[in-house]
Coordinates of C-alpha atoms in Angstrom, one line a residue:
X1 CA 0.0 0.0 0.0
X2 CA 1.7 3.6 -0.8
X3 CA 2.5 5.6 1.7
X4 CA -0.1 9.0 1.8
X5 CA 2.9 11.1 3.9
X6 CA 0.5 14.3 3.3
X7 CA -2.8 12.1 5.0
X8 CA 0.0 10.8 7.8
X9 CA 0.8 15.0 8.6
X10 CA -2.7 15.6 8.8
X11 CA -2.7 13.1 11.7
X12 CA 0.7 13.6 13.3
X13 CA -0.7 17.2 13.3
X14 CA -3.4 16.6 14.8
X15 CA -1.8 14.6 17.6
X16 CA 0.8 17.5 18.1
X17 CA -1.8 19.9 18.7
X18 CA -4.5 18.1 20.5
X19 CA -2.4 15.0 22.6
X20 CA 1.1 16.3 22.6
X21 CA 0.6 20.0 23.6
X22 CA -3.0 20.0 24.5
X23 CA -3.3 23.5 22.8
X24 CA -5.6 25.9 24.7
X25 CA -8.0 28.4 22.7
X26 CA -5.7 31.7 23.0
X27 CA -2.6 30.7 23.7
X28 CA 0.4 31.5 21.3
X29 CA 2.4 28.5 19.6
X30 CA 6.4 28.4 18.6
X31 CA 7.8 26.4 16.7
X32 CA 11.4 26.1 17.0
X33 CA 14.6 23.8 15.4
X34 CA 12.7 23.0 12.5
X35 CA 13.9 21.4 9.6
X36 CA 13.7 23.1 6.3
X37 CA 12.3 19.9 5.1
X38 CA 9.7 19.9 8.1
X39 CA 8.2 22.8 6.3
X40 CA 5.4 20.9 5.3
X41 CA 4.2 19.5 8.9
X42 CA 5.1 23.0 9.9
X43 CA 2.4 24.0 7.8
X44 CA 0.0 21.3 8.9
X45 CA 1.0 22.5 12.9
X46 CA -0.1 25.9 11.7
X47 CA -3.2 25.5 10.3
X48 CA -4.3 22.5 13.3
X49 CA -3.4 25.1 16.4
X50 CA -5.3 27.7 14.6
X51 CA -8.4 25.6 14.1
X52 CA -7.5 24.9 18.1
X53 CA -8.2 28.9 18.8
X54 CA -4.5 29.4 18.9
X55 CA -3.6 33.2 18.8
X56 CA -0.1 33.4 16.8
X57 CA 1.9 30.4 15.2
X58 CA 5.4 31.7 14.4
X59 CA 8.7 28.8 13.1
X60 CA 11.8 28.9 13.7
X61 CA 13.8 27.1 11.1
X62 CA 17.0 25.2 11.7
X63 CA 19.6 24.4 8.9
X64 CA 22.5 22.3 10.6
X65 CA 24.5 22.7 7.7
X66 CA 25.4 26.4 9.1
X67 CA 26.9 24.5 12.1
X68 CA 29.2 21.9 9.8
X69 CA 30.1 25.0 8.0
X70 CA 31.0 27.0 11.5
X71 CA 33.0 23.8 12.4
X72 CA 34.7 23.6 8.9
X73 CA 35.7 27.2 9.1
X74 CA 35.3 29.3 12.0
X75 CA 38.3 30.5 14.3
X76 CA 39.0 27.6 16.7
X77 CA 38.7 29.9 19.9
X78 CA 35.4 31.2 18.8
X79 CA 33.5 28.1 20.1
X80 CA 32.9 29.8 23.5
X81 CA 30.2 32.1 22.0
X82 CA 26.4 31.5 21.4
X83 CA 23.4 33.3 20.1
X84 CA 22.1 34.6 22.9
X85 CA 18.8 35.3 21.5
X86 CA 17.4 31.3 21.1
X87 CA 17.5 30.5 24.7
X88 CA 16.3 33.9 26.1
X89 CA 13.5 33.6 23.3
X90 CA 12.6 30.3 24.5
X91 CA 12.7 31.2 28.4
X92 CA 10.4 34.0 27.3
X93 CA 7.9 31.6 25.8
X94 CA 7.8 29.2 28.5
X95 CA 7.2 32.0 31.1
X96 CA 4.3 34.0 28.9
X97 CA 2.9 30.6 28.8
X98 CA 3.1 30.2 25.4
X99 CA 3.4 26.8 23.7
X100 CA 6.9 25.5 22.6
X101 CA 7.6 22.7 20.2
X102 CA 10.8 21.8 19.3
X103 CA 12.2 19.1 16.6
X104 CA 14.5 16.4 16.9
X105 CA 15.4 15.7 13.5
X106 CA 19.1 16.0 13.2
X107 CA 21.8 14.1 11.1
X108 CA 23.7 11.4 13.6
X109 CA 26.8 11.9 11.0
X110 CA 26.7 15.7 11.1
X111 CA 30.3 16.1 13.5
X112 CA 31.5 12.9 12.6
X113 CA 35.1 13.3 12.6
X114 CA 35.2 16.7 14.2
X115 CA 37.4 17.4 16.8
X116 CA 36.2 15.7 19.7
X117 CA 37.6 18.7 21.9
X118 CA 36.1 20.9 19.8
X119 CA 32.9 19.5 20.1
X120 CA 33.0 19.0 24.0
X121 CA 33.6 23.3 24.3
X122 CA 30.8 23.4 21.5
X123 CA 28.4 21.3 23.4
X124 CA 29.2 22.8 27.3
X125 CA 29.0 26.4 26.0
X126 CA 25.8 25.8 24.5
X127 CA 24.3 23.7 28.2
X128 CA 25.6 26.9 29.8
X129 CA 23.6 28.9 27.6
X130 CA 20.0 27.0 27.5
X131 CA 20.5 26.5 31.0
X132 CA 18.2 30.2 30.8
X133 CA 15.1 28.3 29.4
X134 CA 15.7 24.5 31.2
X135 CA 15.2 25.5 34.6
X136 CA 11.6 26.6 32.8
X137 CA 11.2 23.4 31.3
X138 CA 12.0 21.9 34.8
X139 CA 9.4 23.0 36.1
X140 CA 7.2 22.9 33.5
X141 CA 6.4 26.3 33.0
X142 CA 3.7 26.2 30.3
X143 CA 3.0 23.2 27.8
X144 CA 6.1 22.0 25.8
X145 CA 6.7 19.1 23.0
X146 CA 9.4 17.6 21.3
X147 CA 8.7 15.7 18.1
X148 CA 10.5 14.0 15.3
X149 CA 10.6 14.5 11.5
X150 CA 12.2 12.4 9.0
X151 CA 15.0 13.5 6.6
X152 CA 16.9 12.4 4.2
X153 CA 20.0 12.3 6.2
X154 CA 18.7 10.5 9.1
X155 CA 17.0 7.8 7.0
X156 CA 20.3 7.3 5.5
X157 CA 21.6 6.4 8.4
X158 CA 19.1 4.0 9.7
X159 CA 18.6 2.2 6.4
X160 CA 22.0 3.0 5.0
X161 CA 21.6 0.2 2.6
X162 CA 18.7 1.0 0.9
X163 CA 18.2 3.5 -1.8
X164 CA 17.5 7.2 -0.3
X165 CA 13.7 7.7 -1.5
X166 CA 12.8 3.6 0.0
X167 CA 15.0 4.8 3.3
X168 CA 12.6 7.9 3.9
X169 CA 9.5 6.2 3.0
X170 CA 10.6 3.3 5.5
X171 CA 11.8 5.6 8.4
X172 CA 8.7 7.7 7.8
X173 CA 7.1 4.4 8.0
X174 CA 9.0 3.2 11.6
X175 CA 8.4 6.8 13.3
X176 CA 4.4 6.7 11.9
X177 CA 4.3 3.4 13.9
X178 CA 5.9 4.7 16.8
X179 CA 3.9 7.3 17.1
X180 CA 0.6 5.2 16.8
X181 CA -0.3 7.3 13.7
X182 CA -1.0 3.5 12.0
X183 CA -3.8 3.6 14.0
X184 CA -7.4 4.3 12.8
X185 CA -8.0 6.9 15.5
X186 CA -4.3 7.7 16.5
X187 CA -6.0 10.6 19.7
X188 CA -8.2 7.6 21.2
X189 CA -5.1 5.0 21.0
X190 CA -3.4 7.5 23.0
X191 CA -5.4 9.1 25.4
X192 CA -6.1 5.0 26.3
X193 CA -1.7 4.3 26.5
X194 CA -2.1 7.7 28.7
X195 CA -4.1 6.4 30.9
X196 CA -2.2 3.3 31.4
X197 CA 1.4 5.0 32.3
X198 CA -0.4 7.0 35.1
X199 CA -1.9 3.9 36.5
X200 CA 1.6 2.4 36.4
X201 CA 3.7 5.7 37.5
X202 CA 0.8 6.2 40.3
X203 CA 1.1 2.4 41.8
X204 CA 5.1 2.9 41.9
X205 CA 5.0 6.5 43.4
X206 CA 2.7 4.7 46.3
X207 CA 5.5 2.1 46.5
X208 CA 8.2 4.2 47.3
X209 CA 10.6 1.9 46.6
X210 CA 14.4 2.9 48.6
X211 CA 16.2 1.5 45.5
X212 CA 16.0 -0.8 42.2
X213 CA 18.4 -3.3 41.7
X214 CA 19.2 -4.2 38.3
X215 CA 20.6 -7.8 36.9
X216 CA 21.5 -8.5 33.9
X217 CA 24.6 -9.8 31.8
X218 CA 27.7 -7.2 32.4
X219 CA 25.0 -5.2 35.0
X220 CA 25.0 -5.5 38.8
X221 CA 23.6 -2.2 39.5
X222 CA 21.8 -1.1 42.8
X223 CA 20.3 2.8 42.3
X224 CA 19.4 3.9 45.6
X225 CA 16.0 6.5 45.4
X226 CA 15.5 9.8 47.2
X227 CA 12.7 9.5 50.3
X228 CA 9.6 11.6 48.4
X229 CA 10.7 10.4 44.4
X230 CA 7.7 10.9 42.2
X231 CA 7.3 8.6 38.7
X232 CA 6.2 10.3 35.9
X233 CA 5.3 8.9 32.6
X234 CA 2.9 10.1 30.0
X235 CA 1.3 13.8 30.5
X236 CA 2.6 16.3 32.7
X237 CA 0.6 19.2 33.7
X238 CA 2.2 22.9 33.3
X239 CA 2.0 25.7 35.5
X240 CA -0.7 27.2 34.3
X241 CA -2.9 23.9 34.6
X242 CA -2.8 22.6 31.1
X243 CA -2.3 18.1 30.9
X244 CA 0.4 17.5 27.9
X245 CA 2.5 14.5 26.6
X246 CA 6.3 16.2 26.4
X247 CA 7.8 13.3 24.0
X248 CA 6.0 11.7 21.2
X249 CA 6.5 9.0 21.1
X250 CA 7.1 8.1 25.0
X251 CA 6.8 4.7 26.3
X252 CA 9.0 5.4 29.7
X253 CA 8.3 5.7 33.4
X254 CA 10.8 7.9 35.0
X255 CA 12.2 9.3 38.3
X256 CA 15.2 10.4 39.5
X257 CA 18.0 8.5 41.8
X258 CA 19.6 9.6 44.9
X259 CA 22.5 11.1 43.2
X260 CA 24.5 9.6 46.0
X261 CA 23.5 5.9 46.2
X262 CA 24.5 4.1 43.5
X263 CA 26.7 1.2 43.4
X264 CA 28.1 -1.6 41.1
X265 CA 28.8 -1.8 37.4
X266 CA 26.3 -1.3 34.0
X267 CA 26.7 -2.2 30.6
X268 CA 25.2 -0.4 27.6
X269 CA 22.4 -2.5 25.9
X270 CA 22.4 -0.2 23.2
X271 CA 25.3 2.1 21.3
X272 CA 25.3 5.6 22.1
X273 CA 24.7 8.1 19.4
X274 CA 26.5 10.9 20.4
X275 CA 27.7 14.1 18.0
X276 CA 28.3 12.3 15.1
X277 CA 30.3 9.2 17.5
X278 CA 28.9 5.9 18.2
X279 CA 29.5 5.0 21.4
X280 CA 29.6 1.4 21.8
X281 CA 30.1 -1.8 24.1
X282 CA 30.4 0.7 26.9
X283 CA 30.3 0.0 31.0
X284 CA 30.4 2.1 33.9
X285 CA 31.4 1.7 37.4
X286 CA 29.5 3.6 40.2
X287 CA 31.3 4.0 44.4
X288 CA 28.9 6.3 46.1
X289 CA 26.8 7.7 43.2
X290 CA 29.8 8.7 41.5
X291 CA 31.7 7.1 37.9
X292 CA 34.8 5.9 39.4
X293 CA 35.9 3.6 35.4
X294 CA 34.6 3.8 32.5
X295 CA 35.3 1.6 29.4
X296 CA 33.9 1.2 26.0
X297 CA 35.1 -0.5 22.9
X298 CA 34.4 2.3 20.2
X299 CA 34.7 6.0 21.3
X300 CA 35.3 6.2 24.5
X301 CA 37.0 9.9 24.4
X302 CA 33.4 10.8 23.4
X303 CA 32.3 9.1 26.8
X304 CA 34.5 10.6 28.4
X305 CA 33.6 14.0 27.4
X306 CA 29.9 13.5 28.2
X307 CA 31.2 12.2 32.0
X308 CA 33.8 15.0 32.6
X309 CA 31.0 17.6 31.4
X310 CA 30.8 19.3 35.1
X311 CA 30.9 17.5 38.4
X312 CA 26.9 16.7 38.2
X313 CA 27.7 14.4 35.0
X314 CA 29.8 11.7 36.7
X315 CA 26.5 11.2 38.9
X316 CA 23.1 10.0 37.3
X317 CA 19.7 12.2 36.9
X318 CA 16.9 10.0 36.0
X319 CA 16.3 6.0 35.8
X320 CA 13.6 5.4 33.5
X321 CA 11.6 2.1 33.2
X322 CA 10.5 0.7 29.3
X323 CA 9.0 -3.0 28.5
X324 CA 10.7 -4.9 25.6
X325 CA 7.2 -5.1 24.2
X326 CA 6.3 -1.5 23.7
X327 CA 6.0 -0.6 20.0
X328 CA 9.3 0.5 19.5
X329 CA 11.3 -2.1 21.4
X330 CA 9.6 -4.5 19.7
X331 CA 10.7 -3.0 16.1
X332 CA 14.4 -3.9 17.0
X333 CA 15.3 -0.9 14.8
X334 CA 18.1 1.3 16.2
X335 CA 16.7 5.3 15.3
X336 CA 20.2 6.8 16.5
X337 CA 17.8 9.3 17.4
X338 CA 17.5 9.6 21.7
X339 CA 13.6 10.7 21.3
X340 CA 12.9 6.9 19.6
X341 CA 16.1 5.0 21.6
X342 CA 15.2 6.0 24.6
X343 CA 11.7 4.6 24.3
X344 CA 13.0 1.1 23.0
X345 CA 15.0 0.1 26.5
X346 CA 15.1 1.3 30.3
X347 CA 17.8 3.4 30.5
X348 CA 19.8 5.8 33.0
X349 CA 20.4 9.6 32.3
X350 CA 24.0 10.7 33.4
X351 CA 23.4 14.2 34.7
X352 CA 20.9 16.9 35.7
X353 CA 17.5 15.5 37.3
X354 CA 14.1 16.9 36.6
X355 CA 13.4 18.9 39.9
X356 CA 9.4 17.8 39.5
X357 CA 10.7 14.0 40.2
X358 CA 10.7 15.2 43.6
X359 CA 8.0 15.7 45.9
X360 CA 8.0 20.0 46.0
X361 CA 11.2 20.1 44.1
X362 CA 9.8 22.6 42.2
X363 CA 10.0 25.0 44.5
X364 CA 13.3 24.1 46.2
X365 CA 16.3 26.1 45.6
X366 CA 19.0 24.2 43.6
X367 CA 21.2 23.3 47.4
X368 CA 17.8 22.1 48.5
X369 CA 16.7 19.6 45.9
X370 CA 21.1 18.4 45.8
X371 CA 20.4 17.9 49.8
X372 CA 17.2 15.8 49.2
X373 CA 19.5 14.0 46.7
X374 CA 18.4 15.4 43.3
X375 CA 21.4 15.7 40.7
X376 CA 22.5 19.0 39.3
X377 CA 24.4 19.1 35.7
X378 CA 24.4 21.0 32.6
X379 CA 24.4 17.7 30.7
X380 CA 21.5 15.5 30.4
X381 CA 22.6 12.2 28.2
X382 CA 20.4 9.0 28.4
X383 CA 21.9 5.7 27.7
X384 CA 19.8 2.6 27.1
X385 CA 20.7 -0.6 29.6
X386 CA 17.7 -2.6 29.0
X387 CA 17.1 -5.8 27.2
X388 CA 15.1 -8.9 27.4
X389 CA 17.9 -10.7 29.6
X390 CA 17.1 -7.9 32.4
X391 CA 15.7 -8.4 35.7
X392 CA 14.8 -5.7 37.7
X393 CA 13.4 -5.7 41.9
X394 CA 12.4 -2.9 44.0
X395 CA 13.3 -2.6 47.7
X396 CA 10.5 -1.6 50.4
X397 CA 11.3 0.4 53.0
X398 CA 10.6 -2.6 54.9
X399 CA 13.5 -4.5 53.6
X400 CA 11.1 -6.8 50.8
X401 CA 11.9 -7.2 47.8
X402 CA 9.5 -7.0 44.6
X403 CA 9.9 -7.7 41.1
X404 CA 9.6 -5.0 38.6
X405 CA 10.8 -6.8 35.7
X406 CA 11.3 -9.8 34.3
X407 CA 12.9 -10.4 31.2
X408 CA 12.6 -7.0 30.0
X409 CA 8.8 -7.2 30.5
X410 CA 6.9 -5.9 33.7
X411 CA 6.6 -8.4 36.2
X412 CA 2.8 -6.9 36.9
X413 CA 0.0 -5.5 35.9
X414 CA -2.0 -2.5 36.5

């Protein structure tokens, strides 16, 4: 059966508006890091939040090729600088409570075989830089989304032996599916997987589990949780009161780790894309919450840049729980994208936790929420650790032990 791609951005459209963001009559929509290619669901975003009530629709487009060229040519000690404008823009947004959506759609090659030093000052000056618009995100100051768009680049890269036009129609194919938009009614399919990662994030929250302990070949990993850790998994709800999905796809529950208590060694399921590297066949070894070795077979400089970030990035920010029978597991396709990788294994974050993890984190002061046990970090950078040879228990406070997982698969119902 062809592939209608303008029938699928009707729908992912749709979606966007009404599921992902939960667009309110009067509110004011950006659009940011689009694509030139994504012009066309750009348009489709545009005329569905308008039909919504929305006031303005405004895009920002995004043509990585300026960055390649900056890296090609650009004075070397010039990497310290940023446009100030995006993330004061974007701070701005959040705050006005405006609507944000922001693409992932990038090539995985596009630094390949930069500098890796180069890259690292890249990378930290730009954290130190949106760091004015993620403490709003952190918080969830108005409805936010992040959403993927296929391009020719990318589909390269995940079907690199196909011919480019069957590559896009394929990947737009895998991310259609991922995103449910397959589906004869893609809103009611996920209002209903909605409703199901509250139940789940709900029953765990009750369980306040003091820490998970993971088992699996190369992993003996015990991640101790802070006393008042929150799950969160499918909507959010913003600041000003408005229910929204921040990933589409998303098929995680998530909280954050006591930044202090976690011990033993965990292998990478998955590679690492990472700046253009692929990190892979990687381990890390945690003494009190902190990276003490590191190894990996291919690109471990990279690794090492991600760790030695800031002192926050040796420790970890989130743990995340995904069954090896949600959608995109279940594909067995590697997206080198984190927005799809993420969602196909649980995986750890190394870095800066999301303050609303923790019961009133919101309102604590950064040396409150790192005294309650909550990471700080510029970087954020999830790796994926689960497979279908992983077993995973939760310790009550009581000393008992539960199973999460088995298998890769959760070990109960809800």
């Amino acid at each position: 059966m062809p592939f209608d791609l303008d029938h699928t951005l009707e729908k992912y459209a749709d979606l966007i508006v009404h599921i992902g963001l939960n667009l309110r009559a009067g509110q004011r929509l950006l659009v940011t890091k689009t694509p030139l290619a994504a012009a066309p669901l750009a348009r489709h975003i545009a005329a569905s939040a308008y039909r919504a009530g929305a006031r303005l629709v405004d895009v920002v487009y995004n043509d990585e090729q300026i960055l390649l060229q900056r890296f090609n040519h650009a004075p070397r000690d010039s990497f310290d600088e940023y446009p100030y404008w995006v993330p004061q823009l974007i701070k701005e947004i959040l705050e006005n409570g405006d609507a944000l959506i922001a693409f992932s759609a990038d090539d995985p090659d596009l630094l390949k075989g930069q500098d890796p030093g180069l890259v690292g000052t890249y990378l930290k000056t730009r954290m130190n830089h949106i760091r004015r618009y993620q403490d709003a995100l952190m918080v969830n100051a108005s409805n936010w989304l992040v959403v993927a768009y296929p391009i020719p680049v990318w589909a390269a890269k995940v079907f690199p032996h196909l011919p480019a036009d069957e590559a896009l129609a394929k990947l737009w194919r895998a991310v259609a599916k991922a995103c449910r938009l397959d589906l004869d009614d893609p809103v009611a399919a996920w209002k209903e997987h909605d409703r199901q990662l509250h139940a789940r994030r709900e029953l765990l929250t009750r369980k306040q589990y003091t820490a998970l302990q993971y088992r699996a070949p190369g992993t003996d990993l015990t991640v101790g949780l802070p006393q008042g850790h929150r799950w969160m998994g499918g909507h959010a709800t913003s600041a000003n009161g408005i229910n929204f999905i921040p990933n589409l796809p998303t098929e995680e529950v998530f909280t954050l780790p006591h930044k202090d208590r976690v011990e033993g060694t965990v292998r990478a399921s998955l590679p690492l894309s990472y700046q253009g590297a692929l990190i892979e066949n990687f381990d890390l070894v945690y003494q009190d919450g902190r990276v003490v070795e590191i190894h990996a077979e291919k690109n471990e400089g990279f690794l090492r840049e991600i760790v030695e970030t800031d002192e926050g990035s040796h420790r970890l920010g989130e743990v995340a729980l995904v069954p090896q029978d949600s959608p995109i597991a279940a594909s067995r396709q590697m997206f080198f994208n984190t927005l799809f990788d993420e969602n196909a294994a649980s995986h750890l974050a190394l870095g800066r936790a999301y303050k609303f993890t923790l019961a009133d984190g919101e309102e604590m002061s950064d040396e409150e929420f790192s005294a309650r046990g909550g990471n700080m970090s510029l970087a954020h950078v999830d790796f994926m650790i689960g497979s279908d040879e992983m077993d995973i228990d939760g310790v009550l406070p009581d000393g008992r032990i539960e199973a999460l997982m088995r298998a890769g698969r959760w070990a109960f119902e809800v």
